[in-house]
Structures are given as structure tokens and as C-alpha cells.
């Protein structure tokens, strides 16, 4: 069974004005779809049908197959990213709030660190909040690289900092995009659910 472009968990205009329907039309409907189509082509060509998306990602990484890795990892990264966003205002609570306060002092301080890491990331890639052991860690990964490919890196939250994530609404102003997303769109309930490691499965297919 071929991999599919997953439906967005909200309407295309639900994140406006912070992320427009036009952005989602291009970002989800064109860019994300292109990764799905290219991955399916590689899978057919290489006879890898029947494997889960996460298995494909790990195999491609181990084999040094950059074409397959870049496209399959981008399917997962984007699928995860859509779940990290919500039109509803949320706030960290429970265990997540405790970990944030222990590690960063406050949610505002964590958000500032995520914005700084993501804004300062050179070129294309992703800003990440991950669970490293029993502590939260803010990091970034280049291009299509993903926590799926690393043991012990539990993905909690990601923000896409490829230019196609924000060029329609913010032109080249990545900091403005990051301000808008972190202040208005983060799905902290989804982030909290990922503390048990289930986040990887949330964006898997196959």
C-alpha cells in the first residue's frame, strides 16, 4: 500500500491569520504531497513495499540513501508538524508543565529558547523540543533530518523553518513567523501526549 498525504487535523483556514489557507494549500497540498509522491516512487523502484514509514526512514539513513531519506523523513516531519499546531489556545499542564519549569524556569523562557534556536538555524530545517532521558532539550536538525533516525531522541514538538513554511505570509521574516506560531498555534496538549514516546507513531504510516 502506497504512503498517502494525511489530511490536516483542521480546516485549511483554521490557523489564519497566523498561518493562511494559502500557505497550507502550498505547504500541505504541494510540498508535503511532493514528498509523498517521490517516496512512493523510490519505494516501488527499490522493492520496499510493506514497510512502515519509520522503518523506511531508518533503513534509508543506515544505507546512506539520501534521496529516499530526505523524502520519507519529510513525510514524517510534516505529518508530525501539523499535529503540533491547533487553532485552539492551549497551555502546558501536568507533567509537561513540571518538566518545563524544572528545565527552563517558565513556558515563556522555553518558548524564547525555541524561537532563538529556530531563528538562528542556518538554512532549511526544523526546530525541535525533544525528551532526552528525563529532561527536555531544545535543538534543531538540518534539512529533512528527524528524531526518528536517532535512538533516545523522543520528539515532542517541531516547528518547520524551511522557507516554504512561511514565505507566503511572512516573506523572508522567519522571526515574525516564529513569534506568531509560538504565541498562537502550539498544540501543547499534543506535546504532552508525546512524553511517553507515542509521538513517533502519531505521524507513522504503513
PDB file of N, CA, C and O in Angstrom, residues 95-126:
ATOM      1  N   UNK A  95       2.544  17.000  33.932  1.00  0.00           N
ATOM      2  CA  UNK A  95       3.945  16.601  33.886  1.00  0.00           C
ATOM      3  C   UNK A  95       4.749  17.482  32.941  1.00  0.00           C
ATOM      4  O   UNK A  95       5.902  17.838  33.227  1.00  0.00           O
ATOM      5  N   UNK A  96       4.150  17.846  31.802  1.00  0.00           N
ATOM      6  CA  UNK A  96       4.855  18.704  30.845  1.00  0.00           C
ATOM      7  C   UNK A  96       5.202  20.039  31.477  1.00  0.00           C
ATOM      8  O   UNK A  96       6.331  20.523  31.351  1.00  0.00           O
ATOM      9  N   UNK A  97       4.248  20.654  32.161  1.00  0.00           N
ATOM     10  CA  UNK A  97       4.498  21.938  32.816  1.00  0.00           C
ATOM     11  C   UNK A  97       5.606  21.806  33.861  1.00  0.00           C
ATOM     12  O   UNK A  97       6.474  22.692  33.985  1.00  0.00           O
ATOM     13  N   UNK A  98       5.613  20.704  34.598  1.00  0.00           N
ATOM     14  CA  UNK A  98       6.660  20.484  35.602  1.00  0.00           C
ATOM     15  C   UNK A  98       8.032  20.371  34.952  1.00  0.00           C
ATOM     16  O   UNK A  98       9.014  20.952  35.430  1.00  0.00           O
ATOM     17  N   UNK A  99       8.106  19.618  33.840  1.00  0.00           N
ATOM     18  CA  UNK A  99       9.386  19.463  33.146  1.00  0.00           C
ATOM     19  C   UNK A  99       9.871  20.797  32.576  1.00  0.00           C
ATOM     20  O   UNK A  99      11.077  21.092  32.600  1.00  0.00           O
ATOM     21  N   UNK A 100       8.936  21.586  32.060  1.00  0.00           N
ATOM     22  CA  UNK A 100       9.299  22.902  31.519  1.00  0.00           C
ATOM     23  C   UNK A 100       9.836  23.803  32.635  1.00  0.00           C
ATOM     24  O   UNK A 100      10.884  24.452  32.472  1.00  0.00           O
ATOM     25  N   UNK A 101       9.138  23.829  33.753  1.00  0.00           N
ATOM     26  CA  UNK A 101       9.576  24.682  34.862  1.00  0.00           C
ATOM     27  C   UNK A 101      10.919  24.220  35.424  1.00  0.00           C
ATOM     28  O   UNK A 101      11.782  25.051  35.762  1.00  0.00           O
ATOM     29  N   UNK A 102      11.108  22.917  35.514  1.00  0.00           N
ATOM     30  CA  UNK A 102      12.387  22.381  36.014  1.00  0.00           C
ATOM     31  C   UNK A 102      13.538  22.693  35.069  1.00  0.00           C
ATOM     32  O   UNK A 102      14.643  23.018  35.513  1.00  0.00           O
ATOM     33  N   UNK A 103      13.268  22.597  33.771  1.00  0.00           N
ATOM     34  CA  UNK A 103      14.350  22.752  32.800  1.00  0.00           C
ATOM     35  C   UNK A 103      14.618  24.172  32.349  1.00  0.00           C
ATOM     36  O   UNK A 103      15.752  24.524  32.007  1.00  0.00           O
ATOM     37  N   UNK A 104      13.564  24.996  32.350  1.00  0.00           N
ATOM     38  CA  UNK A 104      13.707  26.328  31.753  1.00  0.00           C
ATOM     39  C   UNK A 104      13.212  27.459  32.647  1.00  0.00           C
ATOM     40  O   UNK A 104      13.443  28.623  32.339  1.00  0.00           O
ATOM     41  N   UNK A 105      12.502  27.119  33.709  1.00  0.00           N
ATOM     42  CA  UNK A 105      12.018  28.143  34.636  1.00  0.00           C
ATOM     43  C   UNK A 105      10.594  28.569  34.371  1.00  0.00           C
ATOM     44  O   UNK A 105       9.849  28.880  35.298  1.00  0.00           O
ATOM     45  N   UNK A 106      10.210  28.592  33.085  1.00  0.00           N
ATOM     46  CA  UNK A 106       8.852  29.002  32.714  1.00  0.00           C
ATOM     47  C   UNK A 106       8.592  28.630  31.263  1.00  0.00           C
ATOM     48  O   UNK A 106       9.536  28.393  30.485  1.00  0.00           O
ATOM     49  N   UNK A 107       7.317  28.609  30.892  1.00  0.00           N
ATOM     50  CA  UNK A 107       6.968  28.354  29.487  1.00  0.00           C
ATOM     51  C   UNK A 107       7.496  29.463  28.595  1.00  0.00           C
ATOM     52  O   UNK A 107       7.986  29.204  27.484  1.00  0.00           O
ATOM     53  N   UNK A 108       7.424  30.698  29.061  1.00  0.00           N
ATOM     54  CA  UNK A 108       7.933  31.819  28.261  1.00  0.00           C
ATOM     55  C   UNK A 108       9.421  31.650  27.964  1.00  0.00           C
ATOM     56  O   UNK A 108       9.878  31.927  26.845  1.00  0.00           O
ATOM     57  N   UNK A 109      10.167  31.208  28.959  1.00  0.00           N
ATOM     58  CA  UNK A 109      11.609  31.011  28.761  1.00  0.00           C
ATOM     59  C   UNK A 109      11.871  29.885  27.762  1.00  0.00           C
ATOM     60  O   UNK A 109      12.774  29.985  26.920  1.00  0.00           O
ATOM     61  N   UNK A 110      11.076  28.818  27.849  1.00  0.00           N
ATOM     62  CA  UNK A 110      11.218  27.730  26.876  1.00  0.00           C
ATOM     63  C   UNK A 110      10.905  28.221  25.469  1.00  0.00           C
ATOM     64  O   UNK A 110      11.657  27.944  24.523  1.00  0.00           O
ATOM     65  N   UNK A 111       9.812  28.932  25.326  1.00  0.00           N
ATOM     66  CA  UNK A 111       9.418  29.439  24.012  1.00  0.00           C
ATOM     67  C   UNK A 111      10.500  30.357  23.447  1.00  0.00           C
ATOM     68  O   UNK A 111      10.826  30.292  22.250  1.00  0.00           O
ATOM     69  N   UNK A 112      11.079  31.204  24.288  1.00  0.00           N
ATOM     70  CA  UNK A 112      12.164  32.080  23.828  1.00  0.00           C
ATOM     71  C   UNK A 112      13.342  31.257  23.306  1.00  0.00           C
ATOM     72  O   UNK A 112      13.964  31.626  22.302  1.00  0.00           O
ATOM     73  N   UNK A 113      13.638  30.157  23.980  1.00  0.00           N
ATOM     74  CA  UNK A 113      14.757  29.307  23.551  1.00  0.00           C
ATOM     75  C   UNK A 113      14.436  28.606  22.236  1.00  0.00           C
ATOM     76  O   UNK A 113      15.297  28.501  21.350  1.00  0.00           O
ATOM     77  N   UNK A 114      13.203  28.140  22.091  1.00  0.00           N
ATOM     78  CA  UNK A 114      12.787  27.505  20.834  1.00  0.00           C
ATOM     79  C   UNK A 114      12.868  28.510  19.685  1.00  0.00           C
ATOM     80  O   UNK A 114      13.360  28.190  18.594  1.00  0.00           O
ATOM     81  N   UNK A 115      12.391  29.725  19.923  1.00  0.00           N
ATOM     82  CA  UNK A 115      12.439  30.762  18.881  1.00  0.00           C
ATOM     83  C   UNK A 115      13.882  31.104  18.509  1.00  0.00           C
ATOM     84  O   UNK A 115      14.208  31.239  17.325  1.00  0.00           O
ATOM     85  N   UNK A 116      14.741  31.239  19.513  1.00  0.00           N
ATOM     86  CA  UNK A 116      16.134  31.586  19.239  1.00  0.00           C
ATOM     87  C   UNK A 116      16.835  30.482  18.460  1.00  0.00           C
ATOM     88  O   UNK A 116      17.562  30.748  17.490  1.00  0.00           O
ATOM     89  N   UNK A 117      16.602  29.235  18.854  1.00  0.00           N
ATOM     90  CA  UNK A 117      17.212  28.092  18.162  1.00  0.00           C
ATOM     91  C   UNK A 117      16.714  28.012  16.719  1.00  0.00           C
ATOM     92  O   UNK A 117      17.494  27.807  15.786  1.00  0.00           O
ATOM     93  N   UNK A 118      15.415  28.189  16.546  1.00  0.00           N
ATOM     94  CA  UNK A 118      14.812  28.056  15.214  1.00  0.00           C
ATOM     95  C   UNK A 118      15.174  29.219  14.309  1.00  0.00           C
ATOM     96  O   UNK A 118      15.427  29.033  13.114  1.00  0.00           O
ATOM     97  N   UNK A 119      15.193  30.421  14.864  1.00  0.00           N
ATOM     98  CA  UNK A 119      15.557  31.606  14.069  1.00  0.00           C
ATOM     99  C   UNK A 119      17.022  31.568  13.666  1.00  0.00           C
ATOM    100  O   UNK A 119      17.396  31.990  12.573  1.00  0.00           O
ATOM    101  N   UNK A 120      17.855  31.036  14.552  1.00  0.00           N
ATOM    102  CA  UNK A 120      19.290  31.008  14.292  1.00  0.00           C
ATOM    103  C   UNK A 120      19.755  29.818  13.480  1.00  0.00           C
ATOM    104  O   UNK A 120      20.930  29.753  13.106  1.00  0.00           O
ATOM    105  N   UNK A 121      18.843  28.896  13.191  1.00  0.00           N
ATOM    106  CA  UNK A 121      19.213  27.712  12.417  1.00  0.00           C
ATOM    107  C   UNK A 121      19.546  28.131  10.988  1.00  0.00           C
ATOM    108  O   UNK A 121      18.717  28.720  10.291  1.00  0.00           O
ATOM    109  N   UNK A 122      20.753  27.824  10.542  1.00  0.00           N
ATOM    110  CA  UNK A 122      21.193  28.265   9.219  1.00  0.00           C
ATOM    111  C   UNK A 122      20.596  27.372   8.139  1.00  0.00           C
ATOM    112  O   UNK A 122      20.755  26.154   8.153  1.00  0.00           O
ATOM    113  N   UNK A 123      19.916  27.996   7.192  1.00  0.00           N
ATOM    114  CA  UNK A 123      19.350  27.247   6.073  1.00  0.00           C
ATOM    115  C   UNK A 123      18.061  26.545   6.455  1.00  0.00           C
ATOM    116  O   UNK A 123      17.378  26.909   7.414  1.00  0.00           O
ATOM    117  N   UNK A 124      17.729  25.517   5.698  1.00  0.00           N
ATOM    118  CA  UNK A 124      16.474  24.803   5.887  1.00  0.00           C
ATOM    119  C   UNK A 124      16.581  23.794   7.019  1.00  0.00           C
ATOM    120  O   UNK A 124      17.659  23.274   7.302  1.00  0.00           O
ATOM    121  N   UNK A 125      15.449  23.506   7.658  1.00  0.00           N
ATOM    122  CA  UNK A 125      15.462  22.509   8.715  1.00  0.00           C
ATOM    123  C   UNK A 125      14.272  22.630   9.644  1.00  0.00           C
ATOM    124  O   UNK A 125      13.231  23.193   9.275  1.00  0.00           O
ATOM    125  N   UNK A 126      14.451  22.137  10.853  1.00  0.00           N
ATOM    126  CA  UNK A 126      13.373  22.030  11.827  1.00  0.00           C
ATOM    127  C   UNK A 126      13.877  22.367  13.219  1.00  0.00           C
ATOM    128  O   UNK A 126      14.942  21.889  13.627  1.00  0.00           O
TER     129      UNK A 126
END
